[in-house]
Amino acid sequence: MRDNKLAIILPCYNEEEIINHSIEQLILLLNSMINDNLISKDSKIVFVDDGSKDKTKEIISNHCKNNNHIALIELSRNFGQQYAILAGLNSTDADMYVTMDSDLQDDCNMVIEMVKKYQQGYEIIYGCRKKRETDSFFKKTTAFLFYKFMNLININIRQNHSEFRLMSKTAVNMLKGYREKTIFLRGIVQNLGLKSTDVYYDGRERQAGKTKYSFFSLLELAWCAITSFSIFPLRLITFIGAMTSLLSGFVMIYAIVSYIKHYSIPGWTSMMITTAFFSGIIIMSLGIIGEYLGKVLIEVKDRPLYQIEKSTNL
């Protein structure tokens, strides 16, 4: 299997505090796999700098000068993790592609296990966490709710899997056929339907620096997943509309009966409560519809997903 070229794709953004440590660990891993004849000598570690404002790309560039196994793709600005991964996949020629975060909280040694699974005939190998002991209670809870909700609305994604996976060249070529602009890779890769399996690992604590994923970034990713792979929110509007229409029918019947029997109806309070209730539903419904229309607008514009300013050692 020595002829199989491996490319490890790592998006990075403002990681100057940890990038040297990550490069050292990955070089040790790559050399070990080459010496064991698991991968070819021209295999690469490809960092995709997603518009870092610190010294991340300068540090990686210096390593590129001293080691041909290290490559760097510099994006012109910050496009986001999903698009940085695509830039790496689309710009690199290999037989196997591993994508993972540059902070190495995913156990990079599991790449060896992934390559062995690839040799057994699997096209996609997902890296899934056994436990989330290094995460805060809040992150554990929100992650648990996220996966449960995804399954509830029939979005098929791996439990406790992020972007740590191995894909064959066949899988990557199929991925390139997806032309949408709003990307949720976990859902798209799962949708390819190729022979796949899982490897399980324990998550690691960050050695330095802070995660670049805030709560709002995770919330945005979750919303992207929902609106890219499900029309559940639109159906929910239909359901709410049907329920409120039914409720309105009862209110109308009550109002007519009260009018006929000359009941005294306090007008202002009931009117304000009803108006506020239905106004909230209408505004929420328009907002959800607007989100879907916004995605249609993005697709129609057909702008590039990313812009590469410079690449080294590819």
GROMACS .gro file of C-alpha atoms in nm:
model
  314
    1MET     CA    1   0.000   0.000   0.000
    2ARG     CA    2   0.307   0.224  -0.016
    3ASP     CA    3   0.180   0.385  -0.339
    4ASN     CA    4  -0.124   0.537  -0.165
    5LYS     CA    5  -0.075   0.909  -0.116
    6LEU     CA    6  -0.231   1.062   0.195
    7ALA     CA    7  -0.325   1.427   0.235
    8ILE     CA    8  -0.413   1.550   0.584
    9ILE     CA    9  -0.621   1.868   0.549
   10LEU     CA   10  -0.622   2.103   0.849
   11PRO     CA   11  -0.813   2.435   0.843
   12CYS     CA   12  -0.663   2.686   1.084
   13TYR     CA   13  -0.753   3.033   1.205
   14ASN     CA   14  -0.542   3.229   1.457
   15GLU     CA   15  -0.365   2.922   1.595
   16GLU     CA   16  -0.017   3.064   1.654
   17GLU     CA   17  -0.011   2.937   2.016
   18ILE     CA   18  -0.053   2.571   1.920
   19ILE     CA   19   0.047   2.534   1.556
   20ASN     CA   20   0.411   2.441   1.624
   21HIS     CA   21   0.301   2.162   1.858
   22SER     CA   22   0.050   2.037   1.599
   23ILE     CA   23   0.311   2.033   1.321
   24GLU     CA   24   0.556   1.838   1.538
   25GLN     CA   25   0.296   1.574   1.622
   26LEU     CA   26   0.177   1.541   1.262
   27ILE     CA   27   0.531   1.510   1.122
   28LEU     CA   28   0.602   1.228   1.369
   29LEU     CA   29   0.280   1.059   1.260
   30LEU     CA   30   0.348   1.099   0.888
   31ASN     CA   31   0.707   0.970   0.913
   32SER     CA   32   0.589   0.671   1.115
   33MET     CA   33   0.328   0.580   0.854
   34ILE     CA   34   0.578   0.619   0.569
   35ASN     CA   35   0.831   0.399   0.748
   36ASP     CA   36   0.561   0.134   0.803
   37ASN     CA   37   0.478   0.140   0.430
   38LEU     CA   38   0.119   0.251   0.498
   39ILE     CA   39   0.142   0.558   0.275
   40SER     CA   40   0.366   0.694   0.000
   41LYS     CA   41   0.667   0.919   0.055
   42ASP     CA   42   0.499   1.212  -0.124
   43SER     CA   43   0.212   1.229   0.129
   44LYS     CA   44   0.132   1.577   0.259
   45ILE     CA   45   0.016   1.770   0.562
   46VAL     CA   46  -0.188   2.055   0.412
   47PHE     CA   47  -0.273   2.353   0.631
   48VAL     CA   48  -0.543   2.587   0.503
   49ASP     CA   49  -0.503   2.928   0.662
   50ASP     CA   50  -0.852   3.078   0.682
   51GLY     CA   51  -0.752   3.444   0.692
   52SER     CA   52  -0.561   3.438   1.023
   53LYS     CA   53  -0.477   3.774   1.178
   54ASP     CA   54  -0.189   3.646   1.392
   55LYS     CA   55   0.138   3.472   1.294
   56THR     CA   56  -0.018   3.136   1.205
   57LYS     CA   57   0.062   3.141   0.834
   58GLU     CA   58   0.412   3.280   0.892
   59ILE     CA   59   0.491   2.992   1.127
   60ILE     CA   60   0.357   2.735   0.880
   61SER     CA   61   0.545   2.902   0.592
   62ASN     CA   62   0.874   2.865   0.781
   63HIS     CA   63   0.806   2.495   0.828
   64CYS     CA   64   0.726   2.464   0.456
   65LYS     CA   65   1.076   2.588   0.373
   66ASN     CA   66   1.234   2.310   0.577
   67ASN     CA   67   0.997   2.021   0.505
   68ASN     CA   68   0.837   1.934   0.170
   69HIS     CA   69   0.576   1.722   0.348
   70ILE     CA   70   0.415   2.041   0.480
   71ALA     CA   71   0.199   2.249   0.245
   72LEU     CA   72   0.010   2.572   0.299
   73ILE     CA   73  -0.295   2.717   0.128
   74GLU     CA   74  -0.363   3.081   0.213
   75LEU     CA   75  -0.719   3.205   0.169
   76SER     CA   76  -0.765   3.574   0.095
   77ARG     CA   77  -0.992   3.622   0.398
   78ASN     CA   78  -1.188   3.427   0.658
   79PHE     CA   79  -1.443   3.209   0.476
   80GLY     CA   80  -1.521   2.964   0.756
   81GLN     CA   81  -1.412   2.611   0.847
   82GLN     CA   82  -1.638   2.430   0.599
   83TYR     CA   83  -1.508   2.627   0.300
   84ALA     CA   84  -1.147   2.601   0.418
   85ILE     CA   85  -1.183   2.221   0.421
   86LEU     CA   86  -1.326   2.229   0.068
   87ALA     CA   87  -1.035   2.448  -0.046
   88GLY     CA   88  -0.793   2.187   0.085
   89LEU     CA   89  -0.978   1.893  -0.071
   90ASN     CA   90  -1.018   2.065  -0.408
   91SER     CA   91  -0.655   2.183  -0.426
   92THR     CA   92  -0.481   1.858  -0.332
   93ASP     CA   93  -0.431   1.543  -0.537
   94ALA     CA   94  -0.417   1.227  -0.324
   95ASP     CA   95  -0.559   0.877  -0.288
   96MET     CA   96  -0.679   0.934   0.068
   97TYR     CA   97  -0.785   1.256   0.239
   98VAL     CA   98  -0.808   1.307   0.614
   99THR     CA   99  -0.974   1.623   0.745
  100MET     CA  100  -0.933   1.732   1.106
  101ASP     CA  101  -0.896   2.041   1.326
  102SER     CA  102  -0.548   2.189   1.361
  103ASP     CA  103  -0.567   2.202   1.742
  104LEU     CA  104  -0.543   1.817   1.747
  105GLN     CA  105  -0.819   1.772   2.003
  106ASP     CA  106  -0.906   1.484   1.773
  107ASP     CA  107  -0.655   1.202   1.829
  108CYS     CA  108  -0.429   1.221   1.523
  109ASN     CA  109  -0.296   0.870   1.593
  110MET     CA  110  -0.636   0.739   1.483
  111VAL     CA  111  -0.533   0.828   1.127
  112ILE     CA  112  -0.334   0.501   1.126
  113GLU     CA  113  -0.650   0.308   1.210
  114MET     CA  114  -0.840   0.500   0.941
  115VAL     CA  115  -0.582   0.411   0.675
  116LYS     CA  116  -0.603   0.045   0.772
  117LYS     CA  117  -0.983   0.060   0.738
  118TYR     CA  118  -0.935   0.219   0.394
  119GLN     CA  119  -0.712  -0.073   0.297
  120GLN     CA  120  -1.000  -0.304   0.391
  121GLY     CA  121  -1.216  -0.140   0.124
  122TYR     CA  122  -1.397   0.139   0.308
  123GLU     CA  123  -1.440   0.467   0.119
  124ILE     CA  124  -1.530   0.688   0.419
  125ILE     CA  125  -1.411   0.639   0.776
  126TYR     CA  126  -1.568   0.863   1.041
  127GLY     CA  127  -1.383   0.962   1.358
  128CYS     CA  128  -1.632   0.963   1.647
  129ARG     CA  129  -1.566   1.057   2.008
  130LYS     CA  130  -1.629   0.789   2.270
  131LYS     CA  131  -1.695   1.045   2.542
  132ARG     CA  132  -1.693   1.422   2.580
  133GLU     CA  133  -1.511   1.439   2.914
  134THR     CA  134  -1.293   1.731   2.805
  135ASP     CA  135  -1.601   1.942   2.718
  136SER     CA  136  -1.788   2.167   2.956
  137PHE     CA  137  -2.131   2.066   3.084
  138PHE     CA  138  -2.291   2.327   2.859
  139LYS     CA  139  -2.111   2.198   2.548
  140LYS     CA  140  -2.194   1.835   2.631
  141THR     CA  141  -2.561   1.922   2.678
  142THR     CA  142  -2.593   2.131   2.362
  143ALA     CA  143  -2.410   1.865   2.157
  144PHE     CA  144  -2.642   1.594   2.292
  145LEU     CA  145  -2.951   1.803   2.208
  146PHE     CA  146  -2.813   1.887   1.862
  147TYR     CA  147  -2.768   1.522   1.759
  148LYS     CA  148  -3.104   1.423   1.907
  149PHE     CA  149  -3.281   1.701   1.719
  150MET     CA  150  -3.103   1.613   1.394
  151ASN     CA  151  -3.224   1.255   1.423
  152LEU     CA  152  -3.575   1.375   1.514
  153ILE     CA  153  -3.609   1.567   1.187
  154ASN     CA  154  -3.450   1.283   0.985
  155ILE     CA  155  -3.111   1.443   0.916
  156ASN     CA  156  -2.878   1.145   0.914
  157ILE     CA  157  -2.541   1.235   1.071
  158ARG     CA  158  -2.297   1.041   1.287
  159GLN     CA  159  -2.327   1.082   1.665
  160ASN     CA  160  -2.031   1.274   1.815
  161HIS     CA  161  -1.863   1.317   1.475
  162SER     CA  162  -1.731   1.657   1.370
  163GLU     CA  163  -1.499   1.697   1.068
  164PHE     CA  164  -1.250   1.422   1.157
  165ARG     CA  165  -1.279   1.166   0.877
  166LEU     CA  166  -1.093   0.986   0.601
  167MET     CA  167  -1.231   0.999   0.248
  168SER     CA  168  -1.112   0.811  -0.056
  169LYS     CA  169  -1.043   0.984  -0.386
  170THR     CA  170  -1.372   0.844  -0.514
  171ALA     CA  171  -1.561   1.002  -0.223
  172VAL     CA  172  -1.391   1.339  -0.271
  173ASN     CA  173  -1.468   1.337  -0.644
  174MET     CA  174  -1.833   1.267  -0.563
  175LEU     CA  175  -1.829   1.549  -0.306
  176LYS     CA  176  -1.707   1.789  -0.574
  177GLY     CA  177  -2.031   1.722  -0.762
  178TYR     CA  178  -2.228   1.906  -0.493
  179ARG     CA  179  -2.256   2.267  -0.609
  180GLU     CA  180  -2.452   2.427  -0.326
  181LYS     CA  181  -2.314   2.737  -0.158
  182THR     CA  182  -2.441   2.681   0.195
  183ILE     CA  183  -2.237   2.383   0.307
  184PHE     CA  184  -2.285   2.134   0.589
  185LEU     CA  185  -2.019   1.874   0.517
  186ARG     CA  186  -2.126   1.622   0.781
  187GLY     CA  187  -2.461   1.588   0.610
  188ILE     CA  188  -2.327   1.589   0.253
  189VAL     CA  189  -2.058   1.326   0.318
  190GLN     CA  190  -2.314   1.102   0.490
  191ASN     CA  191  -2.538   1.150   0.185
  192LEU     CA  192  -2.276   1.009  -0.056
  193GLY     CA  193  -2.386   0.656   0.032
  194LEU     CA  194  -2.043   0.494  -0.006
  195LYS     CA  195  -1.918   0.205   0.205
  196SER     CA  196  -1.827   0.352   0.543
  197THR     CA  197  -1.737   0.267   0.900
  198ASP     CA  198  -1.647   0.438   1.228
  199VAL     CA  199  -1.340   0.458   1.449
  200TYR     CA  200  -1.377   0.572   1.809
  201TYR     CA  201  -1.135   0.778   2.015
  202ASP     CA  202  -1.111   0.983   2.331
  203GLY     CA  203  -1.106   1.358   2.279
  204ARG     CA  204  -0.804   1.553   2.398
  205GLU     CA  205  -0.775   1.881   2.583
  206ARG     CA  206  -0.632   2.174   2.395
  207GLN     CA  207  -0.259   2.214   2.461
  208ALA     CA  208  -0.270   2.591   2.408
  209GLY     CA  209  -0.493   2.868   2.282
  210LYS     CA  210  -0.871   2.884   2.279
  211THR     CA  211  -1.131   2.731   2.052
  212LYS     CA  212  -1.248   2.958   1.772
  213TYR     CA  213  -1.598   2.812   1.783
  214SER     CA  214  -1.822   3.028   2.000
  215PHE     CA  215  -2.175   2.933   2.105
  216PHE     CA  216  -2.315   3.151   1.827
  217SER     CA  217  -2.086   2.984   1.570
  218LEU     CA  218  -2.216   2.644   1.677
  219LEU     CA  219  -2.572   2.776   1.664
  220GLU     CA  220  -2.513   2.906   1.312
  221LEU     CA  221  -2.373   2.566   1.209
  222ALA     CA  222  -2.677   2.389   1.354
  223TRP     CA  223  -2.914   2.623   1.170
  224CYS     CA  224  -2.720   2.568   0.847
  225ALA     CA  225  -2.758   2.192   0.894
  226ILE     CA  226  -3.133   2.219   0.952
  227THR     CA  227  -3.208   2.452   0.660
  228SER     CA  228  -2.972   2.271   0.420
  229PHE     CA  229  -3.110   1.922   0.478
  230SER     CA  230  -3.464   1.960   0.607
  231ILE     CA  231  -3.786   2.147   0.535
  232PHE     CA  232  -3.901   2.076   0.888
  233PRO     CA  233  -3.921   2.448   0.984
  234LEU     CA  234  -4.150   2.516   0.687
  235ARG     CA  235  -4.371   2.224   0.779
  236LEU     CA  236  -4.373   2.349   1.137
  237ILE     CA  237  -4.513   2.680   1.009
  238THR     CA  238  -4.788   2.488   0.832
  239PHE     CA  239  -4.868   2.296   1.151
  240ILE     CA  240  -4.872   2.611   1.365
  241GLY     CA  241  -5.088   2.783   1.103
  242ALA     CA  242  -5.337   2.496   1.112
  243MET     CA  243  -5.350   2.494   1.493
  244THR     CA  244  -5.391   2.870   1.518
  245SER     CA  245  -5.663   2.862   1.253
  246LEU     CA  246  -5.846   2.600   1.456
  247LEU     CA  247  -5.805   2.809   1.769
  248SER     CA  248  -5.927   3.115   1.581
  249GLY     CA  249  -6.237   2.923   1.478
  250PHE     CA  250  -6.323   2.853   1.843
  251VAL     CA  251  -6.262   3.219   1.930
  252MET     CA  252  -6.494   3.328   1.647
  253ILE     CA  253  -6.766   3.090   1.763
  254TYR     CA  254  -6.730   3.220   2.118
  255ALA     CA  255  -6.748   3.581   1.994
  256ILE     CA  256  -7.064   3.515   1.788
  257VAL     CA  257  -7.239   3.334   2.072
  258SER     CA  258  -7.140   3.612   2.314
  259TYR     CA  259  -7.275   3.874   2.072
  260ILE     CA  260  -7.608   3.691   2.029
  261LYS     CA  261  -7.654   3.637   2.404
  262HIS     CA  262  -7.537   3.991   2.489
  263TYR     CA  263  -7.253   3.882   2.715
  264SER     CA  264  -7.026   4.157   2.835
  265ILE     CA  265  -6.686   4.105   2.673
  266PRO     CA  266  -6.387   4.308   2.789
  267GLY     CA  267  -6.254   4.424   2.455
  268TRP     CA  268  -5.910   4.578   2.500
  269THR     CA  269  -5.730   4.301   2.692
  270SER     CA  270  -5.855   4.014   2.478
  271MET     CA  271  -5.781   4.208   2.160
  272MET     CA  272  -5.424   4.291   2.265
  273ILE     CA  273  -5.346   3.935   2.375
  274THR     CA  274  -5.483   3.789   2.052
  275THR     CA  275  -5.304   4.048   1.835
  276ALA     CA  276  -4.971   3.996   2.010
  277PHE     CA  277  -5.001   3.617   1.986
  278PHE     CA  278  -5.077   3.603   1.616
  279SER     CA  279  -4.831   3.884   1.532
  280GLY     CA  280  -4.553   3.682   1.693
  281ILE     CA  281  -4.642   3.373   1.491
  282ILE     CA  282  -4.661   3.573   1.167
  283ILE     CA  283  -4.324   3.742   1.223
  284MET     CA  284  -4.157   3.412   1.318
  285SER     CA  285  -4.304   3.245   1.008
  286LEU     CA  286  -4.184   3.524   0.781
  287GLY     CA  287  -3.838   3.499   0.937
  288ILE     CA  288  -3.811   3.125   0.866
  289ILE     CA  289  -3.936   3.171   0.511
  290GLY     CA  290  -3.685   3.455   0.472
  291GLU     CA  291  -3.400   3.227   0.576
  292TYR     CA  292  -3.487   2.980   0.301
  293LEU     CA  293  -3.529   3.258   0.045
  294GLY     CA  294  -3.190   3.397   0.151
  295LYS     CA  295  -3.032   3.060   0.076
  296VAL     CA  296  -3.195   3.060  -0.267
  297LEU     CA  297  -3.048   3.407  -0.330
  298ILE     CA  298  -2.699   3.286  -0.233
  299GLU     CA  299  -2.730   2.989  -0.468
  300VAL     CA  300  -2.852   3.203  -0.758
  301LYS     CA  301  -2.561   3.449  -0.723
  302ASP     CA  302  -2.320   3.156  -0.769
  303ARG     CA  303  -2.026   3.335  -0.608
  304PRO     CA  304  -1.701   3.143  -0.540
  305LEU     CA  305  -1.700   2.950  -0.213
  306TYR     CA  306  -1.347   3.071  -0.133
  307GLN     CA  307  -1.053   3.256  -0.285
  308ILE     CA  308  -0.699   3.119  -0.267
  309GLU     CA  309  -0.437   3.393  -0.241
  310LYS     CA  310  -0.128   3.171  -0.236
  311SER     CA  311  -0.022   2.809  -0.200
  312THR     CA  312   0.312   2.652  -0.103
  313ASN     CA  313   0.451   2.298  -0.151
  314LEU     CA  314   0.137   2.155  -0.314
   0.00000   0.00000   0.00000
